[in-house]
Amino acid sequence: MPSTPLLCPRCGTGAKDFSGCGACRAEGIGANPVPPLADLSGLSLRSYRGGPWGWPSALPVTGPPVTLGEGGTPNVRIHFRDPADGELWVKYEGANPTGSHKDRAMAVGVAAAVAAGADTVVAASSGNAGAAAAAYAGRAGLRCVVFTTGGVPEPLRAQIDALGAFRVVREDSSARNAAMGEAVERFGWYPLTSFASPSPGGNAYANEGYKSVAYEIARDFGDRVATVVVPTSRADLLSGIERGFRELRTAGLLARVPRLVAAEPEAAAPFTAALARSAPAEQERTSVVYRPSPAFSLGEERPTWQGLDALRRSDGSAVAVPTEVFMAEHRALGAQGLFLEPSSAVGVAAARRLVREHGGLVIAVGTATGLKATAGIRRPSPTTVPELSQLTL
Amino acid sequence: MPSTPLLCPRCGTGAKDFSGCGACRAEGIGANPVPPLADLSGLSLRSYRGGPWGWPSALPVTGPPVTLGEGGTPNVRIHFRDPADGELWVKYEGANPTGSHKDRAMAVGVAAAVAAGADTVVAASSGNAGAAAAAYAGRAGLRCVVFTTGGVPEPLRAQIDALGAFRVVREDSSARNAAMGEAVERFGWYPLTSFASPSPGGNAYANEGYKSVAYEIARDFGDRVATVVVPTSRADLLSGIERGFRELRTAGLLARVPRLVAAEPEAAAPFTAALARSAPAEQERTSVVYRPSPAFSLGEERPTWQGLDALRRSDGSAVAVPTEVFMAEHRALGAQGLFLEPSSAVGVAAARRLVREHGGLVIAVGTATGLKATAGIRRPSPTTVPELSQLTL
């Protein structure tokens, strides 16, 4: 089905579909075959207008773009209470059309589905990916079926429904993935996310949309960037960003690839557990027990191979953030004007610590708007406004 | 308190505060004193980077910008089932930092508050303005108090709370405005929205941020634009856009001001009622009975004077859209990938009819993301996906 060939970055085997590398899966390892890196030589960062379609030649898709104006997201500098030696910026992906970074991938994935002649696309998702798939499928005039569990937050449930996708609800993520797998096999529906186990990561064409995060960071900050912190689950975003930086360096548009850091909720932190081991063979076979956390968009049992590869290539690391730390960060961000989903605060909390300890310019990818998850938000204390007790009206 | 002088555009009286023109209020008319139009000569639309701070010299504020990356929102073309002679585009303001067009105003209004030495800003709001005020106040390190009623939708309630503003809840909008008025008078708090009756419209410095919508439209479409449709309540956005276009035309950056159309929910449509009268003295004294509708961000009893003036100057009109028509538009937009709040669909529904009847290039301002109002959204019918009955898993 793939038009541009996909090769496993771990073992070199070619892919016949989007279910990940079968040879690696037989070894118990989730690895995602990828298209060749793009050649960016001759392009200028200065005239790059942002988003995946800003440089269509960097994408493995021919045919017309599918777009809702994704990408080109703003950078917001974070204030520190005490002066810090470095700079912390949030790249606010909540400004995307459906309110998350997933739009960058689904714009490209749906364009690939159109090019492949699909009439129906499918996604297995706890939320943001499903909403993005629904939006771009609608944009392209395709049907969209989203396989979910009952755990989808209400705003995302409403968003997926409003965007005209049909939700199939299963009792847990394993049953959800199995149902999606059956639908892909029996009906030939086009998969925009992964459904195999261990998860290899999502549709490799779609993931190329994430390279645009790296292009935008390079355009906006150049070689000043020391570190990019990415909230990480299956590492589609992380590995896409690393590929983008690698393309820029190869083309001479960037002197070096910034250090990449995978930020995980402590409740489910396979990359952190993997990097605590020394042998690659042990790292890639790491498994942890998944526990839920308020960072509902994050949490896997195993690292994907390409995620580990991205950290290794960029001399990066992984950080597990306790729930109370990222929820305190969530409140602190709100108080300075940034309402993000808790999963995004996992990344900012990790980035804040990096800036404190090492200085430098650190960018945390703020993956989604806080409007995706509004349950449980507390009212500030009235003691902050003592004057109000004097009001007569 | 105002630093740049504000003069009533109706009667020429100077303003001493942000409560609207007192002379016009004594006649029962809500009119908002404004700063002088900016001189845009020498500026280039090509290098304008969008947002209110893209051209800081066009703003009546000195001192540092307060920004979260607002503006520069995408244009999304709407598909028609049957070919139409014209083009319909939605300018998607949901891509702003807090998910609505209000960010453009509050960025400027809070900067004006900082310049005025304020430590606390206040807004009376049913939602989007309160969330934007909270965000930009937080950004600038000011306290924010939002006066609301119990009718605020849950996502907006959560957003305001998460952004660290304190919500004061009163039983209706009249009590809400009275409490805000008392707070402004007794505590010297800086008002970002109006609280007088009849409403004169919001803080005139803040409103200058809306001019950037016109600048962006002119940059992106040039003189091809026939009509801009604006969901309208107090007409802050409408009159701000008209002022922006007028500045552009005066500076020779645009050949003519597009026709402006105020789109209102039929349940509360004072501009439509006013324009049905012929004498200006009758138009500006029009009053209708307010009835609530799913377009919760819209609905006033009286037109503001500057809103009428903007329609008059641009040879524009007002359209009242029945609830079933804009809710059908809301679903149609969702099905093509755009999840907007119902108030935005009021504008798109009106614009769709204009394109059908008159052709030309019409832009509807899509004022806010659908994530602001998620209650009552229905699941698509399963009959759209008959294959699902065959799934065994």
PDB file of C-alpha atoms in Angstrom, chain A residues 153-385:
ATOM      1  CA  PRO A 153     -12.443  13.150  28.309  1.00  0.00           C
ATOM      2  CA  GLU A 154     -15.771  14.815  27.590  1.00  0.00           C
ATOM      3  CA  PRO A 155     -14.418  17.767  25.545  1.00  0.00           C
ATOM      4  CA  LEU A 156     -12.627  15.365  23.215  1.00  0.00           C
ATOM      5  CA  ARG A 157     -15.681  13.133  22.952  1.00  0.00           C
ATOM      6  CA  ALA A 158     -17.722  16.144  21.901  1.00  0.00           C
ATOM      7  CA  GLN A 159     -15.033  17.333  19.500  1.00  0.00           C
ATOM      8  CA  ILE A 160     -14.784  13.984  17.706  1.00  0.00           C
ATOM      9  CA  ASP A 161     -18.573  13.780  17.409  1.00  0.00           C
ATOM     10  CA  ALA A 162     -18.900  17.368  16.191  1.00  0.00           C
ATOM     11  CA  LEU A 163     -16.295  16.697  13.517  1.00  0.00           C
ATOM     12  CA  GLY A 164     -18.507  13.983  12.077  1.00  0.00           C
ATOM     13  CA  ALA A 165     -16.381  10.936  12.910  1.00  0.00           C
ATOM     14  CA  PHE A 166     -18.029   7.806  14.184  1.00  0.00           C
ATOM     15  CA  ARG A 167     -16.729   6.602  17.567  1.00  0.00           C
ATOM     16  CA  VAL A 168     -16.484   2.878  18.265  1.00  0.00           C
ATOM     17  CA  VAL A 169     -16.096   2.363  22.005  1.00  0.00           C
ATOM     18  CA  ARG A 170     -14.340  -0.718  23.417  1.00  0.00           C
ATOM     19  CA  GLU A 171     -13.638  -1.577  27.048  1.00  0.00           C
ATOM     20  CA  ASP A 172      -9.867  -1.102  27.039  1.00  0.00           C
ATOM     21  CA  SER A 173      -7.085  -0.097  24.686  1.00  0.00           C
ATOM     22  CA  SER A 174      -6.266  -3.693  23.837  1.00  0.00           C
ATOM     23  CA  ALA A 175      -9.831  -4.424  22.687  1.00  0.00           C
ATOM     24  CA  ARG A 176      -9.849  -1.052  20.920  1.00  0.00           C
ATOM     25  CA  ASN A 177      -6.714  -1.896  18.941  1.00  0.00           C
ATOM     26  CA  ALA A 178      -7.988  -5.378  18.089  1.00  0.00           C
ATOM     27  CA  ALA A 179     -11.222  -3.959  16.688  1.00  0.00           C
ATOM     28  CA  MET A 180      -9.304  -1.421  14.630  1.00  0.00           C
ATOM     29  CA  GLY A 181      -7.004  -4.168  13.332  1.00  0.00           C
ATOM     30  CA  GLU A 182      -9.993  -6.192  12.219  1.00  0.00           C
ATOM     31  CA  ALA A 183     -11.505  -3.174  10.474  1.00  0.00           C
ATOM     32  CA  VAL A 184      -8.255  -2.434   8.627  1.00  0.00           C
ATOM     33  CA  GLU A 185      -7.945  -6.042   7.493  1.00  0.00           C
ATOM     34  CA  ARG A 186     -11.550  -6.737   6.534  1.00  0.00           C
ATOM     35  CA  PHE A 187     -12.618  -3.422   5.077  1.00  0.00           C
ATOM     36  CA  GLY A 188      -9.307  -2.096   3.784  1.00  0.00           C
ATOM     37  CA  TRP A 189      -9.723   1.074   5.803  1.00  0.00           C
ATOM     38  CA  TYR A 190      -6.686   3.328   5.950  1.00  0.00           C
ATOM     39  CA  PRO A 191      -4.968   3.351   9.384  1.00  0.00           C
ATOM     40  CA  LEU A 192      -3.737   6.709  10.708  1.00  0.00           C
ATOM     41  CA  THR A 193      -2.472   5.357  14.056  1.00  0.00           C
ATOM     42  CA  SER A 194      -0.905   2.109  15.194  1.00  0.00           C
ATOM     43  CA  PHE A 195      -2.881  -0.836  16.480  1.00  0.00           C
ATOM     44  CA  ALA A 196      -0.207  -3.562  16.768  1.00  0.00           C
ATOM     45  CA  SER A 197       1.459  -4.742  19.979  1.00  0.00           C
ATOM     46  CA  PRO A 198       4.030  -3.750  21.085  1.00  0.00           C
ATOM     47  CA  SER A 199       3.087  -0.441  19.532  1.00  0.00           C
ATOM     48  CA  PRO A 200       5.410   0.477  16.672  1.00  0.00           C
ATOM     49  CA  GLY A 201       4.165   4.092  16.535  1.00  0.00           C
ATOM     50  CA  GLY A 202       1.666   5.648  14.139  1.00  0.00           C
ATOM     51  CA  ASN A 203       1.375   5.881  10.354  1.00  0.00           C
ATOM     52  CA  ALA A 204       4.883   6.690   9.135  1.00  0.00           C
ATOM     53  CA  TYR A 205       3.707   9.081   6.436  1.00  0.00           C
ATOM     54  CA  ALA A 206       1.599  11.002   8.934  1.00  0.00           C
ATOM     55  CA  ASN A 207       4.541  11.199  11.339  1.00  0.00           C
ATOM     56  CA  GLU A 208       6.554  13.092   8.744  1.00  0.00           C
ATOM     57  CA  GLY A 209       4.278  16.037   9.529  1.00  0.00           C
ATOM     58  CA  TYR A 210       6.028  16.365  12.892  1.00  0.00           C
ATOM     59  CA  LYS A 211       9.283  17.303  11.180  1.00  0.00           C
ATOM     60  CA  SER A 212       7.735  20.745  10.744  1.00  0.00           C
ATOM     61  CA  VAL A 213       8.092  21.331  14.502  1.00  0.00           C
ATOM     62  CA  ALA A 214      11.865  21.096  14.059  1.00  0.00           C
ATOM     63  CA  TYR A 215      11.807  23.345  10.994  1.00  0.00           C
ATOM     64  CA  GLU A 216       9.841  26.017  12.852  1.00  0.00           C
ATOM     65  CA  ILE A 217      12.133  25.859  15.882  1.00  0.00           C
ATOM     66  CA  ALA A 218      15.181  26.185  13.611  1.00  0.00           C
ATOM     67  CA  ARG A 219      13.609  29.108  11.764  1.00  0.00           C
ATOM     68  CA  ASP A 220      12.612  30.909  14.964  1.00  0.00           C
ATOM     69  CA  PHE A 221      15.673  30.223  17.157  1.00  0.00           C
ATOM     70  CA  GLY A 222      18.457  28.980  14.872  1.00  0.00           C
ATOM     71  CA  ASP A 223      21.443  27.381  16.550  1.00  0.00           C
ATOM     72  CA  ARG A 224      20.750  28.912  19.950  1.00  0.00           C
ATOM     73  CA  VAL A 225      18.631  25.920  21.014  1.00  0.00           C
ATOM     74  CA  ALA A 226      20.339  23.632  23.528  1.00  0.00           C
ATOM     75  CA  THR A 227      17.478  21.255  24.282  1.00  0.00           C
ATOM     76  CA  VAL A 228      13.973  20.401  23.075  1.00  0.00           C
ATOM     77  CA  VAL A 229      11.745  18.623  25.591  1.00  0.00           C
ATOM     78  CA  VAL A 230       8.926  16.495  24.179  1.00  0.00           C
ATOM     79  CA  PRO A 231       6.074  14.900  26.159  1.00  0.00           C
ATOM     80  CA  THR A 232       6.435  11.305  25.050  1.00  0.00           C
ATOM     81  CA  SER A 233       4.270   8.255  24.788  1.00  0.00           C
ATOM     82  CA  ARG A 234       4.961   6.298  21.570  1.00  0.00           C
ATOM     83  CA  ALA A 235       7.500   8.921  20.514  1.00  0.00           C
ATOM     84  CA  ASP A 236       5.926   9.747  17.145  1.00  0.00           C
ATOM     85  CA  LEU A 237       6.412  13.438  17.866  1.00  0.00           C
ATOM     86  CA  LEU A 238       9.868  12.956  19.385  1.00  0.00           C
ATOM     87  CA  SER A 239      11.226  10.881  16.520  1.00  0.00           C
ATOM     88  CA  GLY A 240       9.604  13.124  13.929  1.00  0.00           C
ATOM     89  CA  ILE A 241      11.280  16.173  15.451  1.00  0.00           C
ATOM     90  CA  GLU A 242      14.635  14.400  15.504  1.00  0.00           C
ATOM     91  CA  ARG A 243      14.279  13.479  11.833  1.00  0.00           C
ATOM     92  CA  GLY A 244      13.467  17.084  10.999  1.00  0.00           C
ATOM     93  CA  PHE A 245      16.544  18.358  12.814  1.00  0.00           C
ATOM     94  CA  ARG A 246      18.680  15.712  11.151  1.00  0.00           C
ATOM     95  CA  GLU A 247      17.475  16.805   7.712  1.00  0.00           C
ATOM     96  CA  LEU A 248      18.257  20.429   8.557  1.00  0.00           C
ATOM     97  CA  ARG A 249      21.772  19.586   9.722  1.00  0.00           C
ATOM     98  CA  THR A 250      22.476  17.456   6.652  1.00  0.00           C
ATOM     99  CA  ALA A 251      21.375  20.319   4.411  1.00  0.00           C
ATOM    100  CA  GLY A 252      23.570  22.765   6.327  1.00  0.00           C
ATOM    101  CA  LEU A 253      20.584  24.740   7.586  1.00  0.00           C
ATOM    102  CA  LEU A 254      21.475  24.024  11.223  1.00  0.00           C
ATOM    103  CA  ALA A 255      24.912  23.459  12.739  1.00  0.00           C
ATOM    104  CA  ARG A 256      23.818  20.710  15.123  1.00  0.00           C
ATOM    105  CA  VAL A 257      20.812  18.742  16.311  1.00  0.00           C
ATOM    106  CA  PRO A 258      19.649  20.006  19.724  1.00  0.00           C
ATOM    107  CA  ARG A 259      19.580  17.537  22.595  1.00  0.00           C
ATOM    108  CA  LEU A 260      16.158  15.861  22.768  1.00  0.00           C
ATOM    109  CA  VAL A 261      14.546  14.928  26.057  1.00  0.00           C
ATOM    110  CA  ALA A 262      11.554  12.603  26.426  1.00  0.00           C
ATOM    111  CA  ALA A 263       9.312  13.777  29.270  1.00  0.00           C
ATOM    112  CA  GLU A 264       7.081  11.080  30.753  1.00  0.00           C
ATOM    113  CA  PRO A 265       4.619  10.877  33.618  1.00  0.00           C
ATOM    114  CA  GLU A 266       6.283   8.923  36.425  1.00  0.00           C
ATOM    115  CA  ALA A 267       3.199   6.672  36.471  1.00  0.00           C
ATOM    116  CA  ALA A 268       4.197   5.189  33.107  1.00  0.00           C
ATOM    117  CA  ALA A 269       7.752   5.964  32.016  1.00  0.00           C
ATOM    118  CA  PRO A 270       9.210   3.285  29.735  1.00  0.00           C
ATOM    119  CA  PHE A 271      11.841   5.515  28.138  1.00  0.00           C
ATOM    120  CA  THR A 272      13.177   6.552  31.523  1.00  0.00           C
ATOM    121  CA  ALA A 273      13.280   2.920  32.597  1.00  0.00           C
ATOM    122  CA  ALA A 274      14.982   1.897  29.346  1.00  0.00           C
ATOM    123  CA  LEU A 275      17.717   4.524  29.549  1.00  0.00           C
ATOM    124  CA  ALA A 276      18.492   3.407  33.098  1.00  0.00           C
ATOM    125  CA  ARG A 277      19.857   0.259  31.478  1.00  0.00           C
ATOM    126  CA  SER A 278      23.150   0.248  29.615  1.00  0.00           C
ATOM    127  CA  ALA A 279      22.883  -2.419  26.929  1.00  0.00           C
ATOM    128  CA  PRO A 280      20.834  -1.470  23.838  1.00  0.00           C
ATOM    129  CA  ALA A 281      19.389  -4.991  23.699  1.00  0.00           C
ATOM    130  CA  GLU A 282      18.018  -4.500  27.196  1.00  0.00           C
ATOM    131  CA  GLN A 283      16.855  -0.954  26.556  1.00  0.00           C
ATOM    132  CA  GLU A 284      14.708  -1.906  23.578  1.00  0.00           C
ATOM    133  CA  ARG A 285      13.060  -4.763  25.462  1.00  0.00           C
ATOM    134  CA  THR A 286      12.122  -2.711  28.517  1.00  0.00           C
ATOM    135  CA  SER A 287       8.604  -3.006  29.824  1.00  0.00           C
ATOM    136  CA  VAL A 288       6.946  -1.169  32.710  1.00  0.00           C
ATOM    137  CA  VAL A 289       3.537  -1.431  34.299  1.00  0.00           C
ATOM    138  CA  TYR A 290       1.201   1.224  32.939  1.00  0.00           C
ATOM    139  CA  ARG A 291      -0.597   3.261  35.554  1.00  0.00           C
ATOM    140  CA  PRO A 292      -2.989   6.060  34.597  1.00  0.00           C
ATOM    141  CA  SER A 293      -2.244   9.691  35.530  1.00  0.00           C
ATOM    142  CA  PRO A 294      -3.865  13.089  34.872  1.00  0.00           C
ATOM    143  CA  ALA A 295      -1.573  13.259  31.832  1.00  0.00           C
ATOM    144  CA  PHE A 296      -4.153  11.187  29.972  1.00  0.00           C
ATOM    145  CA  SER A 297      -2.535  11.606  26.557  1.00  0.00           C
ATOM    146  CA  LEU A 298       0.662   9.919  27.739  1.00  0.00           C
ATOM    147  CA  GLY A 299       1.585   6.524  29.089  1.00  0.00           C
ATOM    148  CA  GLU A 300       2.895   3.367  27.460  1.00  0.00           C
ATOM    149  CA  GLU A 301       4.351   0.100  28.731  1.00  0.00           C
ATOM    150  CA  ARG A 302       7.248  -0.086  26.292  1.00  0.00           C
ATOM    151  CA  PRO A 303       9.510   2.350  24.488  1.00  0.00           C
ATOM    152  CA  THR A 304       9.344   2.399  20.701  1.00  0.00           C
ATOM    153  CA  TRP A 305      12.646   1.699  19.019  1.00  0.00           C
ATOM    154  CA  GLN A 306      12.673   4.906  17.006  1.00  0.00           C
ATOM    155  CA  GLY A 307      12.101   6.894  20.197  1.00  0.00           C
ATOM    156  CA  LEU A 308      15.187   5.361  21.776  1.00  0.00           C
ATOM    157  CA  ASP A 309      17.078   5.984  18.544  1.00  0.00           C
ATOM    158  CA  ALA A 310      16.115   9.660  18.538  1.00  0.00           C
ATOM    159  CA  LEU A 311      17.380  10.086  22.110  1.00  0.00           C
ATOM    160  CA  ARG A 312      20.600   8.222  21.338  1.00  0.00           C
ATOM    161  CA  ARG A 313      21.348  10.159  18.154  1.00  0.00           C
ATOM    162  CA  SER A 314      20.787  13.512  19.845  1.00  0.00           C
ATOM    163  CA  ASP A 315      22.731  12.610  23.002  1.00  0.00           C
ATOM    164  CA  GLY A 316      19.419  13.042  24.796  1.00  0.00           C
ATOM    165  CA  SER A 317      17.730  11.625  27.849  1.00  0.00           C
ATOM    166  CA  ALA A 318      14.381  10.783  29.416  1.00  0.00           C
ATOM    167  CA  VAL A 319      12.819  12.289  32.526  1.00  0.00           C
ATOM    168  CA  ALA A 320       9.995  10.843  34.616  1.00  0.00           C
ATOM    169  CA  VAL A 321       7.914  13.587  36.241  1.00  0.00           C
ATOM    170  CA  PRO A 322       5.807  12.880  39.364  1.00  0.00           C
ATOM    171  CA  THR A 323       2.126  13.733  39.130  1.00  0.00           C
ATOM    172  CA  GLU A 324       2.266  16.428  41.832  1.00  0.00           C
ATOM    173  CA  VAL A 325       5.149  18.128  40.025  1.00  0.00           C
ATOM    174  CA  PHE A 326       3.469  18.348  36.625  1.00  0.00           C
ATOM    175  CA  MET A 327       0.122  19.326  38.111  1.00  0.00           C
ATOM    176  CA  ALA A 328       1.863  22.154  40.017  1.00  0.00           C
ATOM    177  CA  GLU A 329       3.442  23.162  36.703  1.00  0.00           C
ATOM    178  CA  HIS A 330      -0.014  23.046  35.088  1.00  0.00           C
ATOM    179  CA  ARG A 331      -1.254  25.589  37.642  1.00  0.00           C
ATOM    180  CA  ALA A 332       1.879  27.738  37.357  1.00  0.00           C
ATOM    181  CA  LEU A 333       1.500  27.887  33.568  1.00  0.00           C
ATOM    182  CA  GLY A 334      -2.150  28.871  33.928  1.00  0.00           C
ATOM    183  CA  ALA A 335      -1.180  31.694  36.249  1.00  0.00           C
ATOM    184  CA  GLN A 336       1.065  33.141  33.548  1.00  0.00           C
ATOM    185  CA  GLY A 337      -1.501  32.857  30.797  1.00  0.00           C
ATOM    186  CA  LEU A 338      -0.908  29.397  29.330  1.00  0.00           C
ATOM    187  CA  PHE A 339      -3.710  26.877  29.705  1.00  0.00           C
ATOM    188  CA  LEU A 340      -2.306  23.556  28.476  1.00  0.00           C
ATOM    189  CA  GLU A 341      -3.441  19.991  28.944  1.00  0.00           C
ATOM    190  CA  PRO A 342      -1.701  18.206  31.837  1.00  0.00           C
ATOM    191  CA  SER A 343       0.367  16.085  29.421  1.00  0.00           C
ATOM    192  CA  SER A 344       1.960  19.276  28.119  1.00  0.00           C
ATOM    193  CA  ALA A 345       2.854  20.328  31.652  1.00  0.00           C
ATOM    194  CA  VAL A 346       4.880  17.117  32.000  1.00  0.00           C
ATOM    195  CA  GLY A 347       7.234  18.521  29.385  1.00  0.00           C
ATOM    196  CA  VAL A 348       7.389  22.039  30.791  1.00  0.00           C
ATOM    197  CA  ALA A 349       8.107  20.747  34.300  1.00  0.00           C
ATOM    198  CA  ALA A 350      11.010  18.680  32.973  1.00  0.00           C
ATOM    199  CA  ALA A 351      12.257  21.634  30.920  1.00  0.00           C
ATOM    200  CA  ARG A 352      12.077  24.011  33.865  1.00  0.00           C
ATOM    201  CA  ARG A 353      14.365  21.738  35.856  1.00  0.00           C
ATOM    202  CA  LEU A 354      16.814  21.509  32.959  1.00  0.00           C
ATOM    203  CA  VAL A 355      17.041  25.287  32.680  1.00  0.00           C
ATOM    204  CA  ARG A 356      17.555  25.621  36.443  1.00  0.00           C
ATOM    205  CA  GLU A 357      20.318  23.033  36.474  1.00  0.00           C
ATOM    206  CA  HIS A 358      22.106  23.622  33.182  1.00  0.00           C
ATOM    207  CA  GLY A 359      20.986  27.000  31.780  1.00  0.00           C
ATOM    208  CA  GLY A 360      20.836  27.390  28.011  1.00  0.00           C
ATOM    209  CA  LEU A 361      17.850  27.837  25.748  1.00  0.00           C
ATOM    210  CA  VAL A 362      15.317  25.073  26.295  1.00  0.00           C
ATOM    211  CA  ILE A 363      12.090  24.630  24.343  1.00  0.00           C
ATOM    212  CA  ALA A 364       9.245  22.533  25.697  1.00  0.00           C
ATOM    213  CA  VAL A 365       6.652  21.431  23.176  1.00  0.00           C
ATOM    214  CA  GLY A 366       3.255  22.343  24.673  1.00  0.00           C
ATOM    215  CA  THR A 367       1.321  19.616  22.909  1.00  0.00           C
ATOM    216  CA  ALA A 368      -2.337  20.635  23.409  1.00  0.00           C
ATOM    217  CA  THR A 369      -4.730  23.236  24.767  1.00  0.00           C
ATOM    218  CA  GLY A 370      -6.113  22.843  28.270  1.00  0.00           C
ATOM    219  CA  LEU A 371      -9.621  22.975  26.797  1.00  0.00           C
ATOM    220  CA  LYS A 372      -9.094  19.280  25.991  1.00  0.00           C
ATOM    221  CA  ALA A 373      -9.299  18.386  29.665  1.00  0.00           C
ATOM    222  CA  THR A 374     -11.386  20.655  31.854  1.00  0.00           C
ATOM    223  CA  ALA A 375     -12.545  18.283  34.591  1.00  0.00           C
ATOM    224  CA  GLY A 376     -11.230  18.832  38.096  1.00  0.00           C
ATOM    225  CA  ILE A 377      -9.923  22.367  37.629  1.00  0.00           C
ATOM    226  CA  ARG A 378     -10.129  24.268  40.903  1.00  0.00           C
ATOM    227  CA  ARG A 379     -11.193  27.833  41.493  1.00  0.00           C
ATOM    228  CA  PRO A 380      -8.424  30.115  42.787  1.00  0.00           C
ATOM    229  CA  SER A 381      -8.684  31.051  46.438  1.00  0.00           C
ATOM    230  CA  PRO A 382     -10.819  34.152  47.176  1.00  0.00           C
ATOM    231  CA  THR A 383      -8.086  35.283  49.590  1.00  0.00           C
ATOM    232  CA  THR A 384      -6.188  36.479  46.525  1.00  0.00           C
ATOM    233  CA  VAL A 385      -8.772  39.286  46.198  1.00  0.00           C
TER     234      VAL A 385
END
